[in-house]
GROMACS .gro file of C-alpha atoms in nm:
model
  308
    1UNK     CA    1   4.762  -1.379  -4.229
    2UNK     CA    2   4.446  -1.405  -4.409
    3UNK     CA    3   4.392  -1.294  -4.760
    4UNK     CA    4   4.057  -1.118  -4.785
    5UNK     CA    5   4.105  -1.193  -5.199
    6UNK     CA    6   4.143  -1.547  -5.133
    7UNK     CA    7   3.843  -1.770  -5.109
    8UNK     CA    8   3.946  -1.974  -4.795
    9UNK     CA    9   3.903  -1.575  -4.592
   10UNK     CA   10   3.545  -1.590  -4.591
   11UNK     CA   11   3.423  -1.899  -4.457
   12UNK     CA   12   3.585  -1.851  -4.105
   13UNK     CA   13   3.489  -1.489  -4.094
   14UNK     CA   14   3.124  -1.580  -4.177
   15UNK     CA   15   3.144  -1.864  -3.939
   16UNK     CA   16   3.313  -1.611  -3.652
   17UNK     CA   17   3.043  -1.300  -3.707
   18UNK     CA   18   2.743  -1.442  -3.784
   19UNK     CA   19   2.809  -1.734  -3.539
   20UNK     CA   20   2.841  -1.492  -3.253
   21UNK     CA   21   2.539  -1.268  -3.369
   22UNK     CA   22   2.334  -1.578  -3.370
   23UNK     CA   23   2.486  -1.729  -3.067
   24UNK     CA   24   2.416  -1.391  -2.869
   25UNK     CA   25   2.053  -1.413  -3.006
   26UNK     CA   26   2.034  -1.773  -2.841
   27UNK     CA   27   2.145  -1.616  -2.484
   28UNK     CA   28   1.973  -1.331  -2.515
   29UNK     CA   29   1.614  -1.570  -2.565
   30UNK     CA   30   1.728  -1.796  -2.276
   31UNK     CA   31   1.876  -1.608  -2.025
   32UNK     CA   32   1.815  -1.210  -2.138
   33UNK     CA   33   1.513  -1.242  -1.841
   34UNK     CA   34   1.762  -1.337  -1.563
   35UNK     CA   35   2.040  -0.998  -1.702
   36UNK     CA   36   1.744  -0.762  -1.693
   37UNK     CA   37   1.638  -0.922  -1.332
   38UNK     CA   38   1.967  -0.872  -1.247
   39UNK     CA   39   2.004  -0.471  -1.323
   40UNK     CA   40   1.634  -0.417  -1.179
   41UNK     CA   41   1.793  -0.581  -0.872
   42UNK     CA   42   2.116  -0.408  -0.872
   43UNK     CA   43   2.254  -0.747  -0.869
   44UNK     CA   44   2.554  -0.782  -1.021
   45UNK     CA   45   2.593  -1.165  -0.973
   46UNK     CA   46   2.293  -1.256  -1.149
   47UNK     CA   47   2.379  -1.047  -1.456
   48UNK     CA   48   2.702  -1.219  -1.444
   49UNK     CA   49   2.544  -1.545  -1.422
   50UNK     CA   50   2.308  -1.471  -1.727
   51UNK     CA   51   2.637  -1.425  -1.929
   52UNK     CA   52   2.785  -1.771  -1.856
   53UNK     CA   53   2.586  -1.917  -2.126
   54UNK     CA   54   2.649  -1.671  -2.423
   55UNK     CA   55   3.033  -1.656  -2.313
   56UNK     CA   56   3.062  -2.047  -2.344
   57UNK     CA   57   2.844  -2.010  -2.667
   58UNK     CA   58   3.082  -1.751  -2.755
   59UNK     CA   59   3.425  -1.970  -2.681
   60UNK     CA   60   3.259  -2.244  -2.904
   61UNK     CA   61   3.209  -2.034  -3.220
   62UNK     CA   62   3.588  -1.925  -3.131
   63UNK     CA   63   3.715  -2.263  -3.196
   64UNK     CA   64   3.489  -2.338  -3.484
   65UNK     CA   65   3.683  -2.027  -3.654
   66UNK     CA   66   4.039  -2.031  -3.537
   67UNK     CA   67   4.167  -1.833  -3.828
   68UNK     CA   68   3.940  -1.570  -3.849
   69UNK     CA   69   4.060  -1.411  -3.525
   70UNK     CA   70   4.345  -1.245  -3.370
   71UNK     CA   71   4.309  -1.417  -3.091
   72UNK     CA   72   4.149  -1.714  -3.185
   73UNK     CA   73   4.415  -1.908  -3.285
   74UNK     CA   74   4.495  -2.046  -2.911
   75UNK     CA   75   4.334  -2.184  -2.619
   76UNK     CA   76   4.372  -1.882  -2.368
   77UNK     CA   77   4.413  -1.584  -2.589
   78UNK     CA   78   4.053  -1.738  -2.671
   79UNK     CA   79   3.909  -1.760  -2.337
   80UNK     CA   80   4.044  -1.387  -2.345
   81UNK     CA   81   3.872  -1.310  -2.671
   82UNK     CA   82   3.507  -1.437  -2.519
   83UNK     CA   83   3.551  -1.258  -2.236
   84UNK     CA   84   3.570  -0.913  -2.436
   85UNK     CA   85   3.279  -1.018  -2.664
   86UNK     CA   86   3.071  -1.098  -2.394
   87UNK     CA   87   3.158  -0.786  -2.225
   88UNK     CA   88   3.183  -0.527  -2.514
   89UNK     CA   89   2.891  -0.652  -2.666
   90UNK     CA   90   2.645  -0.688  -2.324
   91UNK     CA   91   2.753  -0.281  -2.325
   92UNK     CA   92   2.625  -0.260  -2.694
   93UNK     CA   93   2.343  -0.428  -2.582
   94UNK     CA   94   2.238  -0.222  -2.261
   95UNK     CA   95   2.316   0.073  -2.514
   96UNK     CA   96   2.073  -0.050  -2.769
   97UNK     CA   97   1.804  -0.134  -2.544
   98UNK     CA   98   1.848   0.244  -2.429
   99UNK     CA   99   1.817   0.368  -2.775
  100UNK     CA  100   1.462   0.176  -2.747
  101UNK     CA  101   1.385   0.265  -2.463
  102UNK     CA  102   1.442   0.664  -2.522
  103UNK     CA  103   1.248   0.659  -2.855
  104UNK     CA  104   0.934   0.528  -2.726
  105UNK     CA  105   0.611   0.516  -2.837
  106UNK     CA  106   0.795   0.422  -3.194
  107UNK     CA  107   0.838   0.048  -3.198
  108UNK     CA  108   1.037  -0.162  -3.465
  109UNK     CA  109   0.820  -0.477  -3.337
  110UNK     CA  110   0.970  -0.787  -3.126
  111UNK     CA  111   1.134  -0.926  -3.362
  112UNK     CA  112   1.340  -0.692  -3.522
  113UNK     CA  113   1.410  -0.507  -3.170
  114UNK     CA  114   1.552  -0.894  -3.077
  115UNK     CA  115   1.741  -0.889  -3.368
  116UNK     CA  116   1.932  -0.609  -3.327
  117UNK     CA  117   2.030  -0.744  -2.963
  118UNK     CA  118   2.286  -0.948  -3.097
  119UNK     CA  119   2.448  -0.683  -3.364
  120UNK     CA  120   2.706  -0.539  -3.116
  121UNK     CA  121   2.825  -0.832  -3.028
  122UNK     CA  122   2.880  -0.907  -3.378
  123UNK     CA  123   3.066  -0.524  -3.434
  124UNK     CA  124   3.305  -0.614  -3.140
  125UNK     CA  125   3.361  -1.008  -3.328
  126UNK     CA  126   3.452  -0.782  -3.636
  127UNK     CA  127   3.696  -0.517  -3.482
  128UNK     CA  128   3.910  -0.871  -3.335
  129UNK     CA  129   3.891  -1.054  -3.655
  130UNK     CA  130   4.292  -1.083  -3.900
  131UNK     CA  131   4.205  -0.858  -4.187
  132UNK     CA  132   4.222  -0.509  -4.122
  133UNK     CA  133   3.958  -0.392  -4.328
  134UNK     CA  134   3.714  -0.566  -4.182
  135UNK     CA  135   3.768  -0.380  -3.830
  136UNK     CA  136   3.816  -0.061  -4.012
  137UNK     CA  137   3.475  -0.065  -4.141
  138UNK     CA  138   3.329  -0.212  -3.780
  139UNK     CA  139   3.500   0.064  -3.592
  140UNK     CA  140   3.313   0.325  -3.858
  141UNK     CA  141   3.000   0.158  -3.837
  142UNK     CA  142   2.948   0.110  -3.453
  143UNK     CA  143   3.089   0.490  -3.437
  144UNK     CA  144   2.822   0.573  -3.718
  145UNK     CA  145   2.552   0.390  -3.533
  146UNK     CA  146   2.641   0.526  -3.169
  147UNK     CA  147   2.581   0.854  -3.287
  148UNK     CA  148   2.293   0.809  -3.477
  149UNK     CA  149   2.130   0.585  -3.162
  150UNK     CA  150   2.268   0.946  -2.968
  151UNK     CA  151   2.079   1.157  -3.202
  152UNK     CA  152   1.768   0.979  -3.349
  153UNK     CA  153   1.561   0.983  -3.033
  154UNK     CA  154   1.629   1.363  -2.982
  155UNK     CA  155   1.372   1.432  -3.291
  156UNK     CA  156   1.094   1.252  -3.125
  157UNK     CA  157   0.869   1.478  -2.963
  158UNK     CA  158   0.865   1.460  -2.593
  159UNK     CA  159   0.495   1.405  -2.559
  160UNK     CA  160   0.239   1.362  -2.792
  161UNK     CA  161  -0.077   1.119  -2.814
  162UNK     CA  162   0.084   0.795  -2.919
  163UNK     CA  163   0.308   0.812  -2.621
  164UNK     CA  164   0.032   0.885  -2.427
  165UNK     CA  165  -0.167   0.574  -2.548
  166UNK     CA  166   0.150   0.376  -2.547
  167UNK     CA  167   0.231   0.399  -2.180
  168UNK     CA  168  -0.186   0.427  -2.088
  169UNK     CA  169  -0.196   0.016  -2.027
  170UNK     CA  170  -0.515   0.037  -2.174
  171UNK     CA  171  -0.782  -0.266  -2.261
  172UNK     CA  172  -0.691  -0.343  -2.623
  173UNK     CA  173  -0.411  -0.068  -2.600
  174UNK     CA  174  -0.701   0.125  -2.753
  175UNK     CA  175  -0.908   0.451  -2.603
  176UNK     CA  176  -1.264   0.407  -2.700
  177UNK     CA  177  -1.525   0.684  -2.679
  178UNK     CA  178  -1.821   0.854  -2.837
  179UNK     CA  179  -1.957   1.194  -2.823
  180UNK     CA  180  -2.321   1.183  -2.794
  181UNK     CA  181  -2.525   1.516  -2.869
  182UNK     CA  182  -2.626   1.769  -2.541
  183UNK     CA  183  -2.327   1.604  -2.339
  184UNK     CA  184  -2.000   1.770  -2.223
  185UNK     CA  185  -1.648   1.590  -2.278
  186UNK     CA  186  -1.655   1.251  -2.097
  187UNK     CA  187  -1.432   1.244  -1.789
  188UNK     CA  188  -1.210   0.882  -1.734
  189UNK     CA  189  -1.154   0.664  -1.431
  190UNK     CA  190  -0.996   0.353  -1.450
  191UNK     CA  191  -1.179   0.106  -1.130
  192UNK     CA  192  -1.022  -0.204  -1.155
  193UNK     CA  193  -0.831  -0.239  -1.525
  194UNK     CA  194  -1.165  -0.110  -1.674
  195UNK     CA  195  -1.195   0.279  -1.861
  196UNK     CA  196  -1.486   0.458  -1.764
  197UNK     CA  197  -1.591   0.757  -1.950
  198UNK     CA  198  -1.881   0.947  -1.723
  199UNK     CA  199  -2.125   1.220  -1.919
  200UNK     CA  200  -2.295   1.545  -1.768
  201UNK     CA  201  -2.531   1.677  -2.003
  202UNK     CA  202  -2.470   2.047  -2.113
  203UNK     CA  203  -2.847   2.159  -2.047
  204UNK     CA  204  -3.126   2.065  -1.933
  205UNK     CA  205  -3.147   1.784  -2.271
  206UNK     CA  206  -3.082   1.447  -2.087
  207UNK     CA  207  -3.123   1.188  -2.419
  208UNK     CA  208  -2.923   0.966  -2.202
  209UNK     CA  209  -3.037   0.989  -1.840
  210UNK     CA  210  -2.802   1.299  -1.613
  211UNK     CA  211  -2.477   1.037  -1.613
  212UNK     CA  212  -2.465   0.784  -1.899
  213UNK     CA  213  -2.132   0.536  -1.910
  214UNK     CA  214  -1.921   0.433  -2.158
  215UNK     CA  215  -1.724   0.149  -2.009
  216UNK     CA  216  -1.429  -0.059  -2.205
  217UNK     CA  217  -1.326  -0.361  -2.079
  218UNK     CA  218  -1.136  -0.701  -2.135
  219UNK     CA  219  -1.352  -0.960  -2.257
  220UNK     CA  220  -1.540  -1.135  -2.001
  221UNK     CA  221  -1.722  -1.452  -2.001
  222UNK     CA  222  -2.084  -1.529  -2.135
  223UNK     CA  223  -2.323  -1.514  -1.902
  224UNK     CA  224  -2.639  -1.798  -1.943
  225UNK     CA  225  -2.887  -1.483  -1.902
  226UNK     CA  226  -2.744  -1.293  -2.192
  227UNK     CA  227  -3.017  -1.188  -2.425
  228UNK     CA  228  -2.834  -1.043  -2.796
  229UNK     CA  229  -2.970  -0.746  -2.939
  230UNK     CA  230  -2.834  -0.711  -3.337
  231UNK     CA  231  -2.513  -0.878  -3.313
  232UNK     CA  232  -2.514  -0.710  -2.936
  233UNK     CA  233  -2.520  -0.833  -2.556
  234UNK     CA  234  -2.801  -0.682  -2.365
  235UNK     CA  235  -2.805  -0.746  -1.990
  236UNK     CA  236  -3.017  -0.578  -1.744
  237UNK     CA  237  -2.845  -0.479  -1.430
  238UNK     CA  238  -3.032  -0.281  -1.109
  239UNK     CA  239  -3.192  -0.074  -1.257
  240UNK     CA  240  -2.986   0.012  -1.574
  241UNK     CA  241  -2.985  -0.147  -1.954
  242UNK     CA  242  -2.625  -0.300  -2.039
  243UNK     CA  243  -2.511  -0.289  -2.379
  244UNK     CA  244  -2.202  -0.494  -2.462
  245UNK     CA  245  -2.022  -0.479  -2.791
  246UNK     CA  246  -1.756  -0.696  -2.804
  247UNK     CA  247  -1.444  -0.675  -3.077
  248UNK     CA  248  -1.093  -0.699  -3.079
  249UNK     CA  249  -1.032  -0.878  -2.729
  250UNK     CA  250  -1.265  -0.607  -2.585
  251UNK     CA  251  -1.583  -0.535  -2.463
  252UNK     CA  252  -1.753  -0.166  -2.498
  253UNK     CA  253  -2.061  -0.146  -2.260
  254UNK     CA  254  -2.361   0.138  -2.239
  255UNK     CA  255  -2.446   0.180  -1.890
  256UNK     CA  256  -2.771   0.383  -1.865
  257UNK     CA  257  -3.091   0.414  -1.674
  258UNK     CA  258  -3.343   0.153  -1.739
  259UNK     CA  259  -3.621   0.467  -1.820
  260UNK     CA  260  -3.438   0.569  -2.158
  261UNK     CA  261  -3.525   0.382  -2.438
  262UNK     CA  262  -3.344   0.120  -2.577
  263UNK     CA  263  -3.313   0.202  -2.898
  264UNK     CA  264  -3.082   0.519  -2.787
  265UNK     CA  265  -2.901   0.291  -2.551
  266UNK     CA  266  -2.761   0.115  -2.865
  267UNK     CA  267  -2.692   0.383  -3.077
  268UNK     CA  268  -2.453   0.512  -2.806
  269UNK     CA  269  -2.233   0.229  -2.769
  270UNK     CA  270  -2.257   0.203  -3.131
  271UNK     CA  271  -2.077   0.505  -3.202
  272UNK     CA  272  -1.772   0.470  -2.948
  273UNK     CA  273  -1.480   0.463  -3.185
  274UNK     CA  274  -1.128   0.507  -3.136
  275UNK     CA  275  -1.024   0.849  -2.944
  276UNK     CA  276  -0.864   1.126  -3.177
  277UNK     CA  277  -0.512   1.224  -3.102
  278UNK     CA  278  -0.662   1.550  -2.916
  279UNK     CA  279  -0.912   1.317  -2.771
  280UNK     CA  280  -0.654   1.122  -2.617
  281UNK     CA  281  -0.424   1.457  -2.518
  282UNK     CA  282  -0.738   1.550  -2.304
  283UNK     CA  283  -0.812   1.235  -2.133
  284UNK     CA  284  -0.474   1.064  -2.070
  285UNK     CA  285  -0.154   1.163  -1.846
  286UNK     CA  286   0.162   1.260  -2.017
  287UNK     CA  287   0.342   0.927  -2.017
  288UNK     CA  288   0.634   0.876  -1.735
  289UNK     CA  289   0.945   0.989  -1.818
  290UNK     CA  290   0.871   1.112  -2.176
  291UNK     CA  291   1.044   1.435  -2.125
  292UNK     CA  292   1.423   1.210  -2.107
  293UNK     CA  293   1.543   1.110  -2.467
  294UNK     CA  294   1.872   1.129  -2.326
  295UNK     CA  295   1.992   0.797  -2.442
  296UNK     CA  296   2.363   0.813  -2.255
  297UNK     CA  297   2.227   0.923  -1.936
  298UNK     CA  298   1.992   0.609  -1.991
  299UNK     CA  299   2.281   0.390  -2.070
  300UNK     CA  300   2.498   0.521  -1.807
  301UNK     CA  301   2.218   0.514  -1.499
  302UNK     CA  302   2.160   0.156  -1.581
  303UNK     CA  303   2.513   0.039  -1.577
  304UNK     CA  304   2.523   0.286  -1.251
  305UNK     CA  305   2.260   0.014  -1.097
  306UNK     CA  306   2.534  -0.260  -1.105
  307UNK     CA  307   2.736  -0.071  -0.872
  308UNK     CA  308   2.499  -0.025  -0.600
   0.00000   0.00000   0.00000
């Protein structure tokens, strides 16, 4: 039995935990694309499939650290051992990804959201390895972080303007407008990937023609007739001036009749700026399913898809 006070415990236990929590990161990167193909196509073959190469990965870090385990120590109690890991942890994993998932628009970034992929199959590593105090505390902790993954996303608020914005597939991921003077709030439409944001003046005060546009786009290409204006594109188009400001992989265009002058044309794209949280409450749809922070009926309706 291993000695936890001895100095010869630690090396195979590192080896055995951190080995699987890097080797699951390694699957997860090259074949975590073919396991979520396979539970958006109810296919239970290619999930299985996606797990051949962790489970082998797995079986490996097994033999590098035989003593660490309880079963470990031999050839087919191993295989045995891999299999659970694999399976236990791919659970932990679907689980996690729910906890996500349910606490959207909040976002720990890629990389920490990949590394956590590979933490319960590390928990599981821990509740098979020889000393028992080592499982004791991973049975606590993956208890203590079930119910906290359970219970965090339930004091989100179930919709609100980041969510909104989140879900909104936007140009930039940003909602760009302005408020010009003698103009109601702009109604959206969204023609082909663009956000157009359409004006009706409030009386009979038209500064900016009956039905200026705001328009955000993605970045197109320079044209050879562009003509810039102050660090702006000006294009003429029918019978309208064009004003394109272009930052942060998009471009913000004025769209208004040719007969206003041009000097109000560029004050109005000018002053688009990013959309205030009630801005955005107004103009966007409550994001899809933003109402479910129900991380176990997540978990379970995903695992549900394997089954048909």
């Amino acid at each position: 039995m291993i000695d936890l006070r001895t100095e010869r415990t630690w090396p195979p236990l590192t080896v055995q935990i951190v080995g699987v929590w890097l080797a699951a990161l390694v699957g997860f990167i090259g074949t975590g694309w073919l396991a979520l193909l396979g539970f958006f196509l109810k296919s239970p073959g290619l999930v299985g499939v996606s797990l051949v190469g962790p489970l082998l990965m797995f079986f490996l870090v097994g033999s590098l650290s035989q003593p660490a385990g309880l079963l470990t120590g031999r050839l087919l109690p191993r295989v045995g051992w891999a299999v659970l890991v694999t399976l236990f942890g791919t659970l932990g994993a679907v689980f996690y990804m729910s906890v996500l998932e349910a606490s959207e628009p909040a976002d720990p970034g890629p990389w920490p959201a990949a590394l956590g992929v590979g933490v319960p199959f590390a928990l599981v590593t821990a509740m098979l390895v020889r000393p028992l105090v080592i499982r004791l505390v991973a049975m606590g902790l993956t208890a203590a972080l079930v119910a906290l993954g359970i219970w965090l996303p339930t004091t989100l608020p179930h919709d609100d303007a980041p969510s909104r914005l989140a879900h909104a597939n936007l140009p930039g991921d940003v909602l760009l407008m302005a408020t010009p003077d003698a103009y109601e709030f702009p109604t959206l439409s969204r023609p082909d990937g663009e956000v157009v944001l359409e004006y009706r003046p409030t009386g009979k005060a038209q500064p900016l023609s009956y039905w200026p546009k705001l328009i955000t786009r993605k970045v197109s290409p320079d044209q050879p007739a562009d003509v810039r204006e102050d660090g702006l594109v000006y294009r003429k188009w029918a019978d309208n001036h064009l004003y394109l400001r272009r930052e942060h992989g998009v471009e913000i265009v004025a769209m208004v009749p040719d007969d206003i002058p041009k000097d109000a044309v560029r004050a109005f794209v000018l002053s688009a700026r990013p959309a205030t949280d009630a801005e955005i409450m107004r103009l966007l749809p409550q994001a899809p399913d933003r109402r479910n922070r129900d991380v176990l009926e997540r978990f379970t309706r995903t695992i549900a898809r394997l089954g048909g």
